[in-house]
Short mmCIF file of C-alpha atoms in Angstrom, two decimals:
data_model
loop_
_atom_site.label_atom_id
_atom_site.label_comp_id
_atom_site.label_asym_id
_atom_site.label_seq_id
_atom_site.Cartn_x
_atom_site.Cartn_y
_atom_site.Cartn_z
CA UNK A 26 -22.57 -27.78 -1.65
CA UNK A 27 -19.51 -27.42 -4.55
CA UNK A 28 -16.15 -27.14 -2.58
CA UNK A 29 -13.64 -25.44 -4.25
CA UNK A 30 -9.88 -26.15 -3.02
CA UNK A 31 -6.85 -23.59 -3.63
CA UNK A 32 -3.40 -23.54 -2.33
CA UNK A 33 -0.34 -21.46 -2.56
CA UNK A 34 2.31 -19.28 -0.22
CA UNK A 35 0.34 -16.06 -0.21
CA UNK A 36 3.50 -14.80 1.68
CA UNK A 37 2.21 -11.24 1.57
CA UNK A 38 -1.72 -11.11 0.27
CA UNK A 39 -2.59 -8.21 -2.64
CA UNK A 40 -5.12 -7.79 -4.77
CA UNK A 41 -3.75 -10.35 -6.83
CA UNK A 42 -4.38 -12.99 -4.57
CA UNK A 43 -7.95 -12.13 -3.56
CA UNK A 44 -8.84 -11.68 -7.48
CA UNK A 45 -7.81 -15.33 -7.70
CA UNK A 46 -10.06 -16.67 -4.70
CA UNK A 47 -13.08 -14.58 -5.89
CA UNK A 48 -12.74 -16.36 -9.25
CA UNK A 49 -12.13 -19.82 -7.58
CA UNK A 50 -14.92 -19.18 -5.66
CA UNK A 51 -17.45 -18.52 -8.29
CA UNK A 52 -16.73 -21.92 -9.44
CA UNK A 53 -19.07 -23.23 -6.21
CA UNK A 54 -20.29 -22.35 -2.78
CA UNK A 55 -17.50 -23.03 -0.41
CA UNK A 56 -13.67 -22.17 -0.89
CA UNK A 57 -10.61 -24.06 1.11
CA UNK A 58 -7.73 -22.42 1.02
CA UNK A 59 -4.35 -24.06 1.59
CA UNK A 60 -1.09 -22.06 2.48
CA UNK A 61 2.46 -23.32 2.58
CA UNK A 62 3.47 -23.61 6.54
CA UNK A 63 7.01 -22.57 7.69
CA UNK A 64 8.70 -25.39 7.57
CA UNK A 65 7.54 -26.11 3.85
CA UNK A 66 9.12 -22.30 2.64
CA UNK A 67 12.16 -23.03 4.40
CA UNK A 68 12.14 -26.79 2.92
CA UNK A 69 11.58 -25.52 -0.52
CA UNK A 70 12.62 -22.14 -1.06
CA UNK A 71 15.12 -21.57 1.89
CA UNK A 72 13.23 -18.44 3.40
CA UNK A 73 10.87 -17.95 5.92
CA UNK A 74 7.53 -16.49 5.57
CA UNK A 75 6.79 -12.67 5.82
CA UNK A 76 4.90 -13.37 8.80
CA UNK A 77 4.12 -16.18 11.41
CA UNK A 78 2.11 -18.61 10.45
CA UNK A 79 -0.39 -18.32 12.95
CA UNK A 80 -0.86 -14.17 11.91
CA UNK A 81 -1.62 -15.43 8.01
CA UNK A 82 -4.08 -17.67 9.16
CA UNK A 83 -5.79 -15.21 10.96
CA UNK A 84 -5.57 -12.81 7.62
CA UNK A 85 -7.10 -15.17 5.07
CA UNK A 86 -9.46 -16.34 7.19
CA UNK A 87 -10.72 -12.54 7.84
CA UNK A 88 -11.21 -12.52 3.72
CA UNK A 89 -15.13 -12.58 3.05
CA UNK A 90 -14.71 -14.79 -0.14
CA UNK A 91 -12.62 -17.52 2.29
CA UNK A 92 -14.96 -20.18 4.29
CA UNK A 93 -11.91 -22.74 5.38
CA UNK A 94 -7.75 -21.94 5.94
CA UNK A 95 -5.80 -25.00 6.29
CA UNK A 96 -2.25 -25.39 6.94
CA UNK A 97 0.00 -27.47 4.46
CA UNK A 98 2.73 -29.19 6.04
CA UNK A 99 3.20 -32.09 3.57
CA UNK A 100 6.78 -31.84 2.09
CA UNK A 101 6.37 -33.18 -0.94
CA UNK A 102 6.85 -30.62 -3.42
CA UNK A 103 3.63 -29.24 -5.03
CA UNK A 104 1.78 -30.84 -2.76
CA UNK A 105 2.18 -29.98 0.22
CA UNK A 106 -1.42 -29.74 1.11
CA UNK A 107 -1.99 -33.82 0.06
CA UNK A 108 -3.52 -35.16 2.99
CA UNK A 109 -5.43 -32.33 4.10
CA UNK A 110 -7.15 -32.40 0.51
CA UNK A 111 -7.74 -36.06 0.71
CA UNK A 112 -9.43 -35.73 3.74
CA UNK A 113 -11.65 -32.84 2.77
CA UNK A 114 -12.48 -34.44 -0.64
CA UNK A 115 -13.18 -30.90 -2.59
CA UNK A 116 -15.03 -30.96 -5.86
CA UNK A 117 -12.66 -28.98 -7.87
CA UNK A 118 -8.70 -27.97 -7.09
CA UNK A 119 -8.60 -24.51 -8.90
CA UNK A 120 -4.95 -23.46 -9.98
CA UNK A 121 -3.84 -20.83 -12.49
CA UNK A 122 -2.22 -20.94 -15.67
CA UNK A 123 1.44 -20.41 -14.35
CA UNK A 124 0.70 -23.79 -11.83
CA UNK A 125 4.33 -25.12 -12.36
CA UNK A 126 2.41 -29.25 -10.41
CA UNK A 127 -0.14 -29.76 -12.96
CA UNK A 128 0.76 -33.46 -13.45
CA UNK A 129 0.92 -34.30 -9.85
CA UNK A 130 -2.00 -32.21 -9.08
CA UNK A 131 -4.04 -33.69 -11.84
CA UNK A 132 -3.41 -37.28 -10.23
CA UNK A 133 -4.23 -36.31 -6.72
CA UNK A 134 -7.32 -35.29 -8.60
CA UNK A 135 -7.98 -38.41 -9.81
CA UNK A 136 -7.69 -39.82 -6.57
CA UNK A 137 -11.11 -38.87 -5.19
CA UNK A 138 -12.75 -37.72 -8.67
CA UNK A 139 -11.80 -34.10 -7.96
CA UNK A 140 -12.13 -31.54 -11.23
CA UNK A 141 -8.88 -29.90 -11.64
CA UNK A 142 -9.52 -26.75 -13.36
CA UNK A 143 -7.53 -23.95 -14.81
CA UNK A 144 -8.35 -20.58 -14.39
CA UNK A 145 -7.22 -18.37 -17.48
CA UNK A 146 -5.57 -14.99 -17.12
CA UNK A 147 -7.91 -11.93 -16.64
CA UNK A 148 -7.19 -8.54 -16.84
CA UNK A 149 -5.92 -7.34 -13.42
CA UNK A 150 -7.80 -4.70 -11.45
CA UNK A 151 -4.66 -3.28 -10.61
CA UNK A 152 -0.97 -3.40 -12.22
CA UNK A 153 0.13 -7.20 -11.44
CA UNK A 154 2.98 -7.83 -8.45
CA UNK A 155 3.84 -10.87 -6.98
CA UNK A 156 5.45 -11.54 -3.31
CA UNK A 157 9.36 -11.14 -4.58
CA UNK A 158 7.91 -7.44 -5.92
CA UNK A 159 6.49 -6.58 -2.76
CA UNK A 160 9.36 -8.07 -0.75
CA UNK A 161 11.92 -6.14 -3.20
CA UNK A 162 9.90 -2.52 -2.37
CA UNK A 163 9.79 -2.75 1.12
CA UNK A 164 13.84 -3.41 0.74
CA UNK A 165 13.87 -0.55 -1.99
CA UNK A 166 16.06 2.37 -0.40
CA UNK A 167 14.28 5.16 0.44
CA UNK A 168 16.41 7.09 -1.07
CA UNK A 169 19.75 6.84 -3.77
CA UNK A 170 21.60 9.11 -5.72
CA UNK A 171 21.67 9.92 -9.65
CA UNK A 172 24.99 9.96 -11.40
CA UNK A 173 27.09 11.73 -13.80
CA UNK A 174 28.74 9.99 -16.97
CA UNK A 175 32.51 11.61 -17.60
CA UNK A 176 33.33 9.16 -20.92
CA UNK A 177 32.83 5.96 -22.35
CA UNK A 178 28.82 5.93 -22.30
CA UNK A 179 26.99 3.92 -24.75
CA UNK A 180 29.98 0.94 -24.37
CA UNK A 181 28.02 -0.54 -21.09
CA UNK A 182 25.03 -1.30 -23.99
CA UNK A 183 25.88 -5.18 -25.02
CA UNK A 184 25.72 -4.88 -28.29
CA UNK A 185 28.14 -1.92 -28.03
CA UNK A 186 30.55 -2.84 -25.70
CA UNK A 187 34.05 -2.77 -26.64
CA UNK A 188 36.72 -5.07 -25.04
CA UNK A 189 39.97 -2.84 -23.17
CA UNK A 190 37.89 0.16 -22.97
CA UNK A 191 35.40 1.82 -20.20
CA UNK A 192 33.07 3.20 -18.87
CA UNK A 193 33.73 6.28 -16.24
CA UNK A 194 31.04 7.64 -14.10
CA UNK A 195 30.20 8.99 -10.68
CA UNK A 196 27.18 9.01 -8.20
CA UNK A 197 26.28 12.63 -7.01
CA UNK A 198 23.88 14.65 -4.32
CA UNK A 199 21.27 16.08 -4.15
CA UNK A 200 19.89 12.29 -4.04
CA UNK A 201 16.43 11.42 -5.15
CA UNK A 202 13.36 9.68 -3.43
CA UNK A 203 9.56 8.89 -4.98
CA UNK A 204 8.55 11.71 -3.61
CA UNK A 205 11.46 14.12 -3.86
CA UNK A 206 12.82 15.17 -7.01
CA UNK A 207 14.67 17.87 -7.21
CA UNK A 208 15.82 17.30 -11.29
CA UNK A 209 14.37 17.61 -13.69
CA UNK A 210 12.86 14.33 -15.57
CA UNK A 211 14.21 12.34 -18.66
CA UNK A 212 17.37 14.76 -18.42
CA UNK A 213 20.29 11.98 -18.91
CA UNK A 214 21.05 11.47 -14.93
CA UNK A 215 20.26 7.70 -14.75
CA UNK A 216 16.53 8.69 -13.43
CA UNK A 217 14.60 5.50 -15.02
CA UNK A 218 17.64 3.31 -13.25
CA UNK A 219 17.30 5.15 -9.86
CA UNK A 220 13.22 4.91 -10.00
CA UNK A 221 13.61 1.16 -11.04
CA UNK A 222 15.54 0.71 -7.64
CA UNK A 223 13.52 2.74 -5.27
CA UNK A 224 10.56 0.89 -6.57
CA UNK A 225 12.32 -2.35 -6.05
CA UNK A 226 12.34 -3.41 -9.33
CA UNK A 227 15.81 -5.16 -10.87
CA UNK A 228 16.98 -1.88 -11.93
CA UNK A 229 19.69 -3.36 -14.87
CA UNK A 230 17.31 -6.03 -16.03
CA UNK A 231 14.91 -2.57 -16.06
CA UNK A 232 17.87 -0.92 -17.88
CA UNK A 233 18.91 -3.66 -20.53
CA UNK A 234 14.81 -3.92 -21.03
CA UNK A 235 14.66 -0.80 -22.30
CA UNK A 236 17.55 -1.39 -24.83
CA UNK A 237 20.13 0.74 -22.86
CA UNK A 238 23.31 -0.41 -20.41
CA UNK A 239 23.63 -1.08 -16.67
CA UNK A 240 26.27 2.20 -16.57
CA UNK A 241 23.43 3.85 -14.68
CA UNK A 242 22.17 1.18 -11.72
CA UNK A 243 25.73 0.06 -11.51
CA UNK A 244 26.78 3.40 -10.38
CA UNK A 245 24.04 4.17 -8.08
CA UNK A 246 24.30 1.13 -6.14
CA UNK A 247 27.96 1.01 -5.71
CA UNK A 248 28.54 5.16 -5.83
CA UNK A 249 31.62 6.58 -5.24
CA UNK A 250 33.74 7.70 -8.89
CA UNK A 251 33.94 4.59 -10.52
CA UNK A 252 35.74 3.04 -13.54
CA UNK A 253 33.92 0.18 -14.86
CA UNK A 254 34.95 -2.07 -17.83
CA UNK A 255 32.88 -2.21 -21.31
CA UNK A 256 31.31 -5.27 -21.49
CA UNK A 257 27.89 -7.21 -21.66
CA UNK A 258 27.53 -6.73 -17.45
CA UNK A 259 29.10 -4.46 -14.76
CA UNK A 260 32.76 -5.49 -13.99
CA UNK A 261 34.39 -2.67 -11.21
CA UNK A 262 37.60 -1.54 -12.26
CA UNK A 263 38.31 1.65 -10.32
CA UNK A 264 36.43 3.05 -7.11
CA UNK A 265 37.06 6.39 -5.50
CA UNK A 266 35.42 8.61 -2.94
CA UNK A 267 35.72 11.46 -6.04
CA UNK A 268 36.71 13.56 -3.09
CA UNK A 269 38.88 15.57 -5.60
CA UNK A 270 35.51 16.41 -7.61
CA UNK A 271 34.25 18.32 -5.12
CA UNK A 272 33.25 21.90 -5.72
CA UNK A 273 34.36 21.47 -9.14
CA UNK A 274 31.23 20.25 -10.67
CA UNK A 275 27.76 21.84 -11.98
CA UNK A 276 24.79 20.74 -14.60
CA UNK A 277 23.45 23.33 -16.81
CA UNK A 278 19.32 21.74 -17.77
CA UNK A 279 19.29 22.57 -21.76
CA UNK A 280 15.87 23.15 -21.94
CA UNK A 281 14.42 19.71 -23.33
CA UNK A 282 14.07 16.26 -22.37
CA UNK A 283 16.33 13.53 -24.11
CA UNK A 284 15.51 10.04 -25.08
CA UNK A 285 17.85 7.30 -24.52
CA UNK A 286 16.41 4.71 -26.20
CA UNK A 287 15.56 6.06 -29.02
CA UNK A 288 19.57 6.61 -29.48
CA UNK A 289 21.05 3.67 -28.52
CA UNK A 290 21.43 2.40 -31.71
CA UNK A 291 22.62 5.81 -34.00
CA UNK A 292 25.71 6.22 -36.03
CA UNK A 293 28.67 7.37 -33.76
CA UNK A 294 32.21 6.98 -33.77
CA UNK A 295 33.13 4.29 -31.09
CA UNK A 296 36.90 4.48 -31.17
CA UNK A 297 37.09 7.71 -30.15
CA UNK A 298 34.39 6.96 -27.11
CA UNK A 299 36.81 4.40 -26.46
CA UNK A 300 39.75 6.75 -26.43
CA UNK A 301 37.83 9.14 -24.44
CA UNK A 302 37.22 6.79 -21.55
CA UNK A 303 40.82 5.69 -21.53
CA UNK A 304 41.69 9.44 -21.20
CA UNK A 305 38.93 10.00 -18.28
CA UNK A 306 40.22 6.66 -16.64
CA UNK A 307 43.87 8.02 -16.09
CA UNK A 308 42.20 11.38 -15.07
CA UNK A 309 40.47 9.12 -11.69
CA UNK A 310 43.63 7.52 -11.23
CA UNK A 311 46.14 10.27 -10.50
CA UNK A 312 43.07 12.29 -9.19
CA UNK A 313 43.55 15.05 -11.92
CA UNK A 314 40.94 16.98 -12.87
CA UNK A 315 42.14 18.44 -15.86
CA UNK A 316 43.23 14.85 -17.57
CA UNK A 317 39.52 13.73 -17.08
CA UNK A 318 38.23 17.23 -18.56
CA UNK A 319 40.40 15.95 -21.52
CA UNK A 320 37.95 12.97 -21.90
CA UNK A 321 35.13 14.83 -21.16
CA UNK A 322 36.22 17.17 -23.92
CA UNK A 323 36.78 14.30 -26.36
CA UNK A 324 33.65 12.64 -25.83
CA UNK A 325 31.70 16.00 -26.10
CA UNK A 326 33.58 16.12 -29.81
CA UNK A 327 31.45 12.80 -30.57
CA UNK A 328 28.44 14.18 -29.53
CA UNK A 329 28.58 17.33 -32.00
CA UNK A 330 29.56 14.85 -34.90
CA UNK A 331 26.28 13.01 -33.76
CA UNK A 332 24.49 16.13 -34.34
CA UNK A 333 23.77 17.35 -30.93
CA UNK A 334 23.59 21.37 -30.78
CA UNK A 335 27.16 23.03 -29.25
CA UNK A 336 26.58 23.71 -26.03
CA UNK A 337 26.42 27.20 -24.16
CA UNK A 338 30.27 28.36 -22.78
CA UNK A 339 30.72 28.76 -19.45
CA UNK A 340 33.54 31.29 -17.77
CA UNK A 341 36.49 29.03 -16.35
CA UNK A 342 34.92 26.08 -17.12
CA UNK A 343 37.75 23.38 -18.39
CA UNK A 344 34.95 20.50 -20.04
CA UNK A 345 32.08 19.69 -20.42
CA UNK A 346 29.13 17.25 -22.30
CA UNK A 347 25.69 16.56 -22.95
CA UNK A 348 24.63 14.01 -20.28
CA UNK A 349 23.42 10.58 -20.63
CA UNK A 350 22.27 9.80 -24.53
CA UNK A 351 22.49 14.12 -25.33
CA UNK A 352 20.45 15.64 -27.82
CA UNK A 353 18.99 17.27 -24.48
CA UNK A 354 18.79 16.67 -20.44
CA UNK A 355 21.16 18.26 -18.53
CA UNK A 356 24.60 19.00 -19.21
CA UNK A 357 28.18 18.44 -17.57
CA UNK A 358 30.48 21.34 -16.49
CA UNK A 359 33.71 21.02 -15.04
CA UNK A 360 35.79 23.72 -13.13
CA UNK A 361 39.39 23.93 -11.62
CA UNK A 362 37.92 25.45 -8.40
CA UNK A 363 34.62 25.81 -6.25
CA UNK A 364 35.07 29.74 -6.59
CA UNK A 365 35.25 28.82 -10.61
CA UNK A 366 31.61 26.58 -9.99
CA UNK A 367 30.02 28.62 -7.60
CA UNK A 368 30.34 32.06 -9.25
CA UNK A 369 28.85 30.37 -13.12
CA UNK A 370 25.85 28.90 -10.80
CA UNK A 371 25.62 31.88 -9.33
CA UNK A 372 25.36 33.86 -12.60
CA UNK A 373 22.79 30.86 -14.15
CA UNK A 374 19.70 30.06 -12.97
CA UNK A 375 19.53 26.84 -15.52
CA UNK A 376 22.64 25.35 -13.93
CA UNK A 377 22.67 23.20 -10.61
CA UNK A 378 25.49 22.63 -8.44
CA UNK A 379 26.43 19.02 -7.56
CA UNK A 380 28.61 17.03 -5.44
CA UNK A 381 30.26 13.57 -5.62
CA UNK A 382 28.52 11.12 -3.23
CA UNK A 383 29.98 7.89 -1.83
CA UNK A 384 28.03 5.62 0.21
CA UNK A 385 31.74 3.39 1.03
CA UNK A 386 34.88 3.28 -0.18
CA UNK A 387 35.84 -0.50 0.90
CA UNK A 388 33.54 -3.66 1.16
#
């Protein structure tokens, strides 16, 4: 009988896991499999296990492919399953490619003329998590809101940012779950950021990955009306409830989806973005709803030099701007009052009423 030896946290098992004891397994008749105990997590890693010890146990033993569970409670790092492999004397101690121990692994090995082998990557059955993924989703929110972008978008991209200026934004209702939409999609809002976080992904590493800024996960998590400062990561500079916002807002949908990425990098005239989000900053901080129409309205003046189609007028409305990177999406209409909003809603079917939303004001 070949006895095959594995080890590992296997915090919370998925089908990553079992893929990896199947193909240990193959590699002889009878597979040991070694999990981290308590004390080791905490030791090493400073958290404790998804579940009690005693529950995973119970779990990988119930696993067809699994003939032997054994607890490691060695503390020496990487090998923390040492004397319980000496004393079983496996044939072969089967790690993957990522195995961050092979030295020390390779010598314990050596010890009892063990095979240490290396099992390459193969495709996954299914789309590849790990523990700190799972761990992240069932902390996800079940729910979060999108946001509006007054002025000063594209200077939370690096590569753009722009030192003494900002960017202003605001998080807004109706929020957004994975199974409740009520947007439409790739329409400037900050969707990819928000679907990032409810999946519990990193939503600004998901953001930056794409090419784009944080403007859009920095606003969602914090909400509230928020001033932030260009630069390579999210620095607050202003938070408000945006209580003087409401009533006052609405999104008209254009008709076509937008691309962000695609238009992070065009020709556009950054100075006056900057001057635009220095307007819409002193609009949040005397609360005036006309001074941060002004830097809607200067920002929208970019956007048509960029190329972007003049947008539909509205009755009373005193600004507005494509959304997000334009060229499509949704757009942004301000009004002096809710009987200004609610009676161009009223008369378009295309546009959407929204409303600031702030989660807290104070930490």
């Amino acid at each position: 009988m070949k006895k095959i030896f594995v080890s590992g946290c296997y915090d919370i098992i998925h089908a990553g896991h079992i893929q990896f004891f199947e193909e240990a397994k193959a590699l002889g008749d009878y597979l040991i499999v070694s999990f981290a105990s308590e004390p080791v997590l905490w030791h090493h890693k400073q958290r404790k296990p998804s579940i009690p010890d005693e529950h995973k146990k119970v779990l990988l033993e119930s696993l067809r492919v699994v003939d032997k569970v054994i607890l490691g409670t060695g503390m020496k790092k990487g090998l923390d399953f040492e004397k319980e492999f000496l004393e079983e004397k496996p044939d072969i101690l089967a790690v993957t490619e990522d195995d961050l121990y092979g030295d020390i692994k390779r010598e314990l090995c050596a010890r009892i003329g063990a095979q240490y082998v290396v099992l390459p990557k193969t495709p996954p059955r299914f789309e590849p998590v790990s523990t700190t993924m799972l761990v992240n989703r069932i902390k996800a929110p079940s729910a979060v809101p999108l946001r509006v972008d007054f002025a000063g978008g594209w200077l939370d991209v690096p590569r753009h940012a722009r030192e003494g200026a900002y960017v202003v934004n605001c998080a807004i209702t109706p929020m957004v779950s994975l199974c409740d939409w009520p947007y439409e999609k790739r329409a400037g809002l900050g969707g990819s950021g928000a679907w990032a976080m409810l999946e519990g992904r990193d939503p600004i590493q998901s953001e930056l990955d794409l090419g784009v800024g944080w403007q859009d996960p920095a606003v969602i998590a914090e909400t509230g009306l928020c001033v932030w400062r260009s630069g390579a990561t999210p620095v607050l500079d202003v938070k408000g409830t945006g209580d003087f916002l409401e009533g006052r807002m609405a999104i008209l949908y254009t008709g076509s989806e937008h691309n962000t990425p695609k238009m992070a990098d065009e020709d556009r005239d950054y100075v006056r973005i900057a001057q635009s989000s220095l307007i819409a900053r002193t609009g949040v901080l005397e609360r005036n709803i006309n001074t941060l129409a002004a830097g809607v309205a200067l920002y929208y003046s970019v956007q048509l030099d960029e190329g972007m189609k003049a947008l539909p007028d509205v009755p009373k409305s005193i600004g507005k701007k494509y959304l997000g990177g334009g060229h499509g999406g949704y757009a942004l209409y301000l009004f002096e009052s809710k009987e200004d909003r609610d009676a161009a809603v009223s008369a378009n079917p295309a546009m959407k009423s929204i409303e600031p939303y702030c989660r807290q004001l104070f930490r």
